[in-house]
Amino acid sequence: MVNPSAARIYVDGRFDDGAGEEIVTVAPATGQAIATSRSASPEQVERAVAGARRAFDTGAWSKVGPAERSALLHRLADLMERDRDLIAELAAHELGTPVTTGGPQHVDLPLSFLRWFADAAERGPRDGYEEPMTMFPGPPVTTGSMLLREPIGVVAAITAYNVPTFMACLKLGGALAAGCSTMPLTSPKSVLLSTKFVELIDEAGFPEGAVNFVYGPPSVTEQVVSHPAVDMVSFTGSPQVGARISELAAPTIKKVVLELGGKLPNILLPGVEVGPTVAASSLRFTRNSGQACGATTRTFVPNDKVDEFVEASREFLATLPLGDPFDPATLLGPLITAEHRDRVEGYLTRAREAGGAIPVGGGRPAGLDGFFLDATLVTGLPNSSEIAQEELFAPVGMVIGYDTIDEAIAEANNSRYALNANVWGPIPEAVAVARRIRSGTVAVNGGGPMRPDAPWGGPAFSGIGREGGEEGFREFFEVKHVQWPLV
């Protein structure tokens, strides 16, 4: 079994201990400290930015050919596959992810995106690194033109704690495939797993400065985001921090891509049989203990089916083992910190005070240390209630009754978030409803696996821009128009 060790920064191809403030990693499953690291100091952050800038400006990374970039990314993917079990164990220690789900969550899914970007590096964006344009007759002169797609520059890639390797493969995969040099930053809650990922980058043989890894308190992120040598910021996290990222980036007019989560709808159309929808609907808000930006946590059910849905959900949720993440039988682990669990419990208390009912869960499981919370359903409150509008990042779902499908669609859209959604029903009817939902992604009848060739993101408070697929790859390019007269 892996023994967690301190995180380390990585600058210009060399690891070093941080020289900033102390970061104590506490295992969510036990509440016990498992590692002590030091964050990057301001001087170390400055060196990291300079290394990334140098690798891009000198061509040490930006001029590496597409085939070589592709090969390095595939090599990184091979190393992740080799260390799959070690990564899953480290995630169990640091994040509380059950080992049974840690491999698929922290390795298999990320790898599908990393390999897609590795292939994209060689073939280029959909219209190519160079795209000839048709002759333009003028006047006053007939001209020829082409479009060049060139890497945007130095990319700061800021990941959240819940799935750090997946986010790293989304952000670094696309940026490195395009030829950008990168600065990954992670939450202080996921520094150990992120260090492991960067160790594999180092082993894969990327040139010095292509990847420069720092971490620490908000001041570290602010120093990077506001730095004039950084050309783009890709951030995943809360809307509040996303707004601050945009504010810090604005004075230097750098590009910002934001993925900011959701409070997302799951709709059962009238006439749909309840039973087949329950397992997938429950897993959609309990997977990773609800710590997932795409979780569909507001379930809209015809009023005459609400009781049946809640009872069936109670029976299913009781079958999901919650506990020690190193037990292969466990499917649900803890929340990330005691403070986060306290915050979620505050929402549940206020929901009760507002007249809501909690027919399933709502408490802490007996006999477990750490930061566990039972899978929970909340009923009896309208879609306008606090708990229906705020992202909890916890295994808490709401069941909301409706009378007409127009009402359900209106309520589904009555949210500041618009990242993901699901609709249960006959495919033609469900697709018709999907067209009316404001959302970056809509699954029908559970959809399918997350596709690396499809974009991820959404409008409004769910963010700006896209990650994954061609649209996500394009975020890392500038387009240059070159024109000449035809004599």
XYZ file of C-alpha atoms in Angstrom:
487
model
C 0.000 0.000 0.000
C 1.250 3.484 -0.855
C 2.464 5.655 2.032
C 1.629 9.330 1.460
C 4.630 11.654 1.402
C 4.888 15.427 1.259
C 3.960 17.310 -1.891
C 6.688 19.061 -3.887
C 6.749 21.902 -6.374
C 8.173 21.337 -9.868
C 9.986 24.097 -11.757
C 12.073 23.792 -14.926
C 12.226 20.016 -14.734
C 13.274 19.834 -11.064
C 11.364 19.009 -7.895
C 11.857 21.019 -4.726
C 10.232 21.472 -1.346
C 8.031 24.500 -1.079
C 9.336 27.442 0.944
C 5.964 28.924 1.855
C 3.396 28.194 4.511
C 2.653 24.738 5.899
C -0.087 22.544 4.425
C -1.290 19.645 6.574
C -3.113 16.911 4.650
C -5.867 15.308 6.733
C -7.350 11.993 5.609
C -11.121 12.560 5.221
C -11.890 8.962 6.195
C -10.120 9.166 9.562
C -9.653 12.815 10.429
C -5.959 12.108 10.998
C -3.025 14.037 9.532
C -1.129 11.957 6.960
C 1.378 14.394 5.444
C 2.835 17.860 5.923
C 3.974 19.894 2.925
C 5.008 23.467 2.316
C 3.409 25.697 -0.289
C 5.328 27.619 -2.922
C 6.851 30.919 -1.862
C 6.382 34.069 -3.964
C 9.943 33.674 -5.258
C 9.279 30.072 -6.277
C 6.088 31.109 -8.067
C 8.036 33.766 -9.942
C 10.608 31.178 -11.036
C 7.844 28.839 -12.185
C 6.218 31.519 -14.320
C 9.599 32.452 -15.771
C 10.300 28.806 -16.613
C 6.988 28.401 -18.413
C 7.515 31.669 -20.294
C 11.021 30.670 -21.336
C 9.921 27.238 -22.573
C 7.328 28.900 -24.758
C 9.312 31.900 -26.026
C 12.494 29.967 -26.859
C 10.563 27.180 -28.557
C 11.894 24.559 -26.109
C 8.308 23.344 -25.917
C 6.218 25.493 -28.264
C 8.250 24.433 -31.323
C 8.268 20.721 -30.500
C 6.528 19.000 -33.405
C 2.994 17.578 -33.262
C 4.164 13.956 -33.505
C 6.572 14.362 -30.585
C 3.965 16.158 -28.464
C 1.575 13.306 -29.195
C 4.137 10.685 -28.244
C 4.911 12.388 -24.920
C 1.232 12.601 -24.012
C 0.731 8.932 -24.862
C 3.797 8.112 -22.756
C 2.223 9.972 -19.825
C -0.973 7.982 -20.342
C 1.029 4.727 -20.335
C 2.612 5.679 -17.004
C -0.778 6.481 -15.479
C -2.020 3.053 -16.553
C 1.062 1.442 -15.029
C 0.473 3.196 -11.676
C -3.315 2.856 -11.673
C -3.497 1.063 -8.327
C -1.053 3.462 -6.655
C -3.064 6.462 -7.834
C -6.303 4.900 -6.543
C -4.711 4.206 -3.153
C -3.342 7.731 -2.874
C -6.784 9.124 -3.726
C -8.275 6.955 -0.964
C -5.799 8.445 1.520
C -6.036 12.093 0.478
C -9.567 12.450 -0.896
C -11.421 9.520 0.676
C -12.289 8.067 -2.743
C -13.153 4.351 -2.388
C -10.486 2.201 -4.060
C -13.239 0.429 -5.992
C -14.169 3.661 -7.774
C -10.786 5.386 -7.588
C -9.289 3.566 -10.574
C -12.130 4.430 -12.947
C -12.478 7.952 -11.553
C -8.868 9.069 -11.194
C -7.227 7.026 -13.974
C -9.522 5.395 -16.542
C -11.726 8.401 -17.328
C -8.815 10.872 -17.311
C -6.872 8.571 -19.627
C -9.619 8.584 -22.245
C -9.318 12.380 -22.432
C -5.518 12.418 -22.301
C -5.244 9.936 -25.170
C -7.811 11.883 -27.192
C -5.702 15.015 -26.815
C -2.547 13.024 -27.618
C -4.106 12.007 -30.929
C -5.364 15.564 -31.489
C -1.838 16.915 -31.054
C -0.695 14.979 -34.111
C -3.685 15.600 -36.368
C -4.247 19.184 -35.219
C -7.537 21.013 -34.624
C -10.458 20.162 -36.864
C -9.538 22.700 -39.563
C -5.811 22.034 -39.216
C -2.824 23.961 -37.915
C -2.809 25.652 -41.345
C -6.007 26.246 -43.304
C -5.865 27.618 -46.860
C -8.585 30.114 -47.720
C -10.174 30.688 -51.093
C -8.880 33.421 -53.384
C -10.444 36.821 -52.636
C -11.017 38.992 -55.762
C -10.750 42.379 -54.092
C -10.839 45.212 -55.202
C -8.279 46.687 -55.422
C -6.202 43.517 -55.671
C -6.856 39.768 -55.730
C -5.358 38.078 -52.709
C -4.606 34.688 -51.274
C -4.873 33.885 -47.549
C -4.423 31.212 -44.957
C -5.285 30.805 -41.287
C -2.615 29.638 -38.843
C -3.632 28.136 -35.500
C -0.859 28.729 -32.988
C -0.570 27.929 -29.275
C -1.863 30.728 -27.080
C 1.168 30.815 -24.770
C 1.558 30.138 -21.046
C -1.550 28.501 -19.553
C -2.339 28.462 -15.829
C -4.465 25.357 -15.184
C -6.215 25.544 -11.821
C -7.896 22.339 -10.631
C -10.320 21.591 -7.801
C -9.796 18.843 -5.228
C -12.536 16.417 -6.220
C -11.058 14.915 -9.423
C -7.620 16.521 -9.800
C -6.127 14.028 -12.266
C -9.203 14.226 -14.511
C -9.072 18.014 -14.541
C -5.342 17.931 -15.170
C -5.860 15.679 -18.195
C -8.579 18.010 -19.491
C -6.547 21.181 -19.035
C -2.927 20.088 -19.465
C -3.888 17.540 -22.112
C -5.358 20.205 -24.340
C -2.772 22.875 -23.571
C 0.257 20.611 -24.090
C -1.262 19.085 -27.217
C -1.559 22.600 -28.652
C 2.054 23.469 -27.782
C 1.372 25.718 -24.788
C 3.628 25.659 -21.763
C 1.674 25.124 -18.572
C 1.405 25.983 -14.910
C -0.854 23.515 -13.095
C -2.087 24.678 -9.692
C -4.216 22.538 -7.417
C -6.282 22.907 -4.267
C -4.330 22.492 -1.007
C -6.679 19.545 -0.410
C -5.253 17.577 -3.366
C -1.532 18.376 -3.380
C -0.403 14.766 -2.865
C -2.307 13.268 -5.791
C -1.354 16.209 -7.989
C 2.330 15.774 -7.103
C 2.070 12.133 -8.163
C 0.640 13.215 -11.517
C 3.501 15.679 -12.044
C 6.030 12.973 -11.132
C 4.670 10.963 -14.049
C 4.986 14.034 -16.306
C 8.633 14.255 -15.287
C 9.172 10.539 -15.943
C 7.502 10.844 -19.345
C 10.302 13.196 -20.418
C 8.612 16.517 -21.187
C 11.161 19.300 -21.811
C 12.129 21.635 -18.971
C 9.559 24.377 -18.488
C 6.722 22.676 -20.377
C 5.057 21.949 -17.021
C 5.695 23.973 -13.837
C 3.721 22.951 -10.738
C 3.030 25.184 -7.733
C 0.353 25.198 -5.038
C -0.584 26.911 -1.825
C -2.995 29.452 -0.328
C -5.063 31.857 -2.465
C -2.098 34.238 -2.672
C -0.227 31.698 -4.828
C -3.095 31.448 -7.303
C -3.543 35.210 -7.329
C 0.139 35.755 -8.097
C -0.052 33.398 -11.085
C -3.389 34.608 -12.442
C -2.414 38.280 -12.297
C 1.066 37.739 -13.727
C 1.625 39.512 -17.074
C 3.677 36.567 -18.386
C 0.642 34.244 -18.186
C -1.520 34.303 -21.326
C -4.519 32.182 -20.323
C -6.199 30.837 -17.201
C -8.316 27.673 -17.135
C -10.084 27.340 -13.780
C -12.473 24.837 -12.230
C -14.168 25.727 -8.948
C -16.874 27.890 -7.415
C -18.525 30.910 -9.066
C -17.227 33.129 -6.269
C -13.610 32.173 -6.937
C -14.225 32.173 -10.689
C -15.363 35.798 -10.469
C -12.205 36.635 -8.530
C -10.094 34.857 -11.175
C -11.712 36.984 -13.883
C -11.120 40.143 -11.873
C -7.425 39.335 -11.395
C -6.954 38.421 -15.068
C -8.660 41.527 -16.422
C -5.839 44.098 -16.057
C -3.555 42.006 -18.297
C -6.374 41.121 -20.741
C -5.673 37.384 -20.595
C -8.071 34.721 -21.782
C -10.114 32.983 -19.077
C -11.975 29.653 -19.324
C -14.149 28.833 -16.310
C -16.002 25.671 -15.275
C -18.019 26.583 -12.203
C -20.337 23.703 -11.402
C -24.069 23.391 -11.049
C -27.310 22.619 -9.270
C -28.640 20.492 -12.032
C -32.001 19.015 -13.081
C -33.105 15.407 -13.544
C -36.595 15.166 -15.038
C -38.948 12.155 -15.137
C -41.482 12.771 -17.884
C -45.156 11.941 -17.267
C -45.914 8.262 -17.796
C -42.333 7.110 -17.204
C -41.985 3.979 -15.073
C -40.269 5.026 -11.849
C -38.341 1.855 -11.062
C -35.788 1.890 -13.907
C -34.881 5.535 -13.201
C -34.046 5.223 -9.521
C -30.578 3.647 -9.486
C -29.058 5.984 -12.073
C -30.800 9.023 -10.577
C -29.419 8.166 -7.126
C -25.900 7.504 -8.359
C -25.908 10.790 -10.230
C -25.933 12.723 -6.937
C -24.064 10.287 -4.677
C -21.098 9.304 -6.879
C -17.878 10.663 -5.333
C -20.071 11.451 -2.306
C -21.791 14.139 -4.360
C -18.552 16.063 -4.866
C -19.062 16.439 -8.604
C -19.857 19.550 -10.615
C -22.097 17.614 -13.013
C -24.281 15.993 -10.345
C -28.009 16.207 -11.100
C -29.316 17.032 -7.636
C -32.800 18.406 -8.404
C -35.130 15.596 -9.487
C -38.478 16.667 -10.928
C -41.164 13.975 -10.672
C -44.886 14.104 -11.550
C -46.765 14.822 -8.328
C -48.607 11.508 -8.434
C -45.263 9.636 -8.550
C -43.309 11.526 -5.857
C -44.039 9.105 -3.001
C -43.209 6.105 -5.165
C -39.936 7.675 -6.294
C -38.873 8.605 -2.748
C -39.620 5.131 -1.388
C -37.788 3.405 -4.242
C -34.842 5.767 -3.730
C -34.784 4.969 -0.011
C -34.525 1.264 -0.799
C -31.770 1.763 -3.374
C -29.672 4.182 -1.301
C -29.711 1.686 1.565
C -27.799 -0.748 -0.667
C -24.831 1.592 -1.207
C -22.064 0.698 1.287
C -20.582 3.773 2.972
C -17.354 3.568 4.936
C -13.645 2.788 4.789
C -12.388 3.781 1.322
C -9.841 0.929 1.399
C -12.594 -1.682 1.771
C -13.362 -3.018 -1.743
C -17.049 -3.236 -0.807
C -17.311 0.520 -0.119
C -18.981 2.688 -2.762
C -19.470 5.963 -0.843
C -16.663 7.708 0.993
C -16.469 10.826 3.184
C -16.699 14.498 2.378
C -13.369 16.268 2.006
C -13.198 18.144 5.345
C -15.062 18.552 8.618
C -15.748 22.183 7.683
C -17.368 21.148 4.420
C -19.601 18.614 6.185
C -20.593 21.268 8.731
C -21.531 23.590 5.868
C -23.718 20.926 4.250
C -25.385 20.110 7.564
C -26.190 23.800 7.912
C -28.142 23.649 4.651
C -30.036 20.594 5.903
C -30.894 22.304 9.196
C -32.220 25.353 7.392
C -34.195 23.128 5.016
C -35.960 21.527 7.980
C -36.606 24.934 9.523
C -38.142 26.063 6.213
C -40.647 23.197 6.361
C -38.802 20.619 4.311
C -38.697 16.916 5.074
C -35.693 14.601 4.993
C -37.199 11.156 4.468
C -33.839 9.574 3.619
C -30.509 10.176 5.373
C -29.609 13.572 6.724
C -27.260 12.411 9.466
C -23.828 11.046 10.177
C -23.420 7.270 9.993
C -22.695 5.569 13.325
C -19.356 3.959 14.071
C -17.256 5.869 11.537
C -14.539 8.405 12.146
C -13.849 10.969 9.483
C -16.203 13.279 7.647
C -19.004 10.982 6.510
C -22.577 11.993 5.697
C -25.428 9.656 4.826
C -26.882 9.852 1.329
C -29.823 12.206 1.724
C -33.086 13.163 0.029
C -34.926 16.409 0.746
C -38.610 16.885 -0.105
C -41.399 19.355 0.559
C -39.613 22.510 -0.556
C -40.032 24.503 -3.759
C -37.417 24.938 -6.454
C -36.906 28.506 -5.216
C -35.675 27.344 -1.799
C -32.079 27.853 -0.734
C -31.201 24.165 -0.814
C -32.597 23.838 -4.348
C -30.572 26.761 -5.644
C -27.175 26.376 -3.962
C -24.551 23.801 -4.952
C -23.834 21.661 -1.872
C -21.129 19.341 -3.280
C -22.480 16.501 -1.138
C -24.642 13.352 -1.478
C -27.839 15.368 -1.106
C -30.620 15.280 -3.663
C -33.975 17.050 -3.852
C -37.243 15.637 -5.119
C -39.655 18.264 -6.450
C -43.137 17.475 -7.729
C -44.701 19.036 -10.813
C -48.066 19.052 -12.615
C -47.168 19.779 -16.264
C -44.066 19.286 -18.360
C -44.002 23.017 -19.109
C -43.813 23.617 -15.373
C -41.003 21.081 -14.986
C -38.958 22.668 -17.783
C -39.474 26.158 -16.409
C -38.379 25.055 -12.941
C -35.419 23.123 -14.338
C -34.274 26.311 -16.066
C -34.908 28.399 -12.963
C -31.333 28.163 -11.725
C -28.231 30.242 -12.156
C -26.371 27.054 -13.174
C -26.623 25.339 -16.565
C -23.884 22.705 -16.820
C -25.648 19.347 -17.087
C -29.129 17.778 -17.061
C -30.914 14.460 -17.568
C -34.355 13.586 -18.937
C -36.140 10.221 -18.573
C -38.738 9.292 -21.171
C -39.346 8.029 -24.712
C -36.414 9.291 -26.774
C -38.349 11.577 -29.176
C -40.192 13.241 -26.290
C -37.102 13.426 -24.103
C -35.004 14.959 -26.887
C -37.734 17.537 -27.455
C -37.523 18.452 -23.772
C -33.706 18.465 -23.923
C -33.886 21.128 -26.624
C -35.807 23.365 -24.202
C -33.409 23.011 -21.287
C -30.670 25.595 -20.929
C -27.626 23.426 -20.339
C -24.217 22.655 -21.794
C -24.990 18.911 -21.710
C -28.280 17.012 -21.547
C -28.379 13.237 -21.137
C -31.439 11.265 -22.173
C -32.280 8.142 -20.166
C -28.917 8.294 -18.427
C -26.935 9.130 -21.548
C -23.687 7.161 -21.539
C -20.018 7.468 -20.623
C -18.425 10.899 -20.657
C -17.064 11.328 -24.170
C -13.589 12.811 -24.674
C -14.621 14.070 -28.113
C -17.545 16.088 -26.718
C -17.318 19.505 -25.038
C -17.969 20.042 -21.330
C -19.121 23.365 -19.893
C -22.199 25.515 -19.671
C -23.561 29.057 -19.707
C -24.460 31.461 -16.914
C -22.875 30.673 -13.514
C -21.608 27.356 -14.863
C -18.812 29.186 -16.603
C -17.209 30.508 -19.774
C -15.819 28.395 -22.607
C -15.541 24.624 -22.959
C -13.225 21.777 -22.017
C -12.765 18.544 -23.958
C -13.419 17.703 -27.591
C -12.681 20.007 -30.502
C -14.260 23.022 -28.800
C -12.105 22.490 -25.721
C -8.968 21.982 -27.835
C -9.609 25.215 -29.737
C -9.519 27.211 -26.487
C -5.714 26.832 -26.443
C -5.084 28.407 -29.860
C -4.783 31.870 -31.334
C -5.811 32.240 -34.981
C -3.559 34.249 -37.285
C -4.681 35.432 -40.732
C -1.872 35.669 -43.305
C -2.737 37.434 -46.611
C -0.764 38.254 -49.766
C -1.469 39.803 -53.187
C -1.709 37.532 -56.203
C 0.054 39.290 -59.062
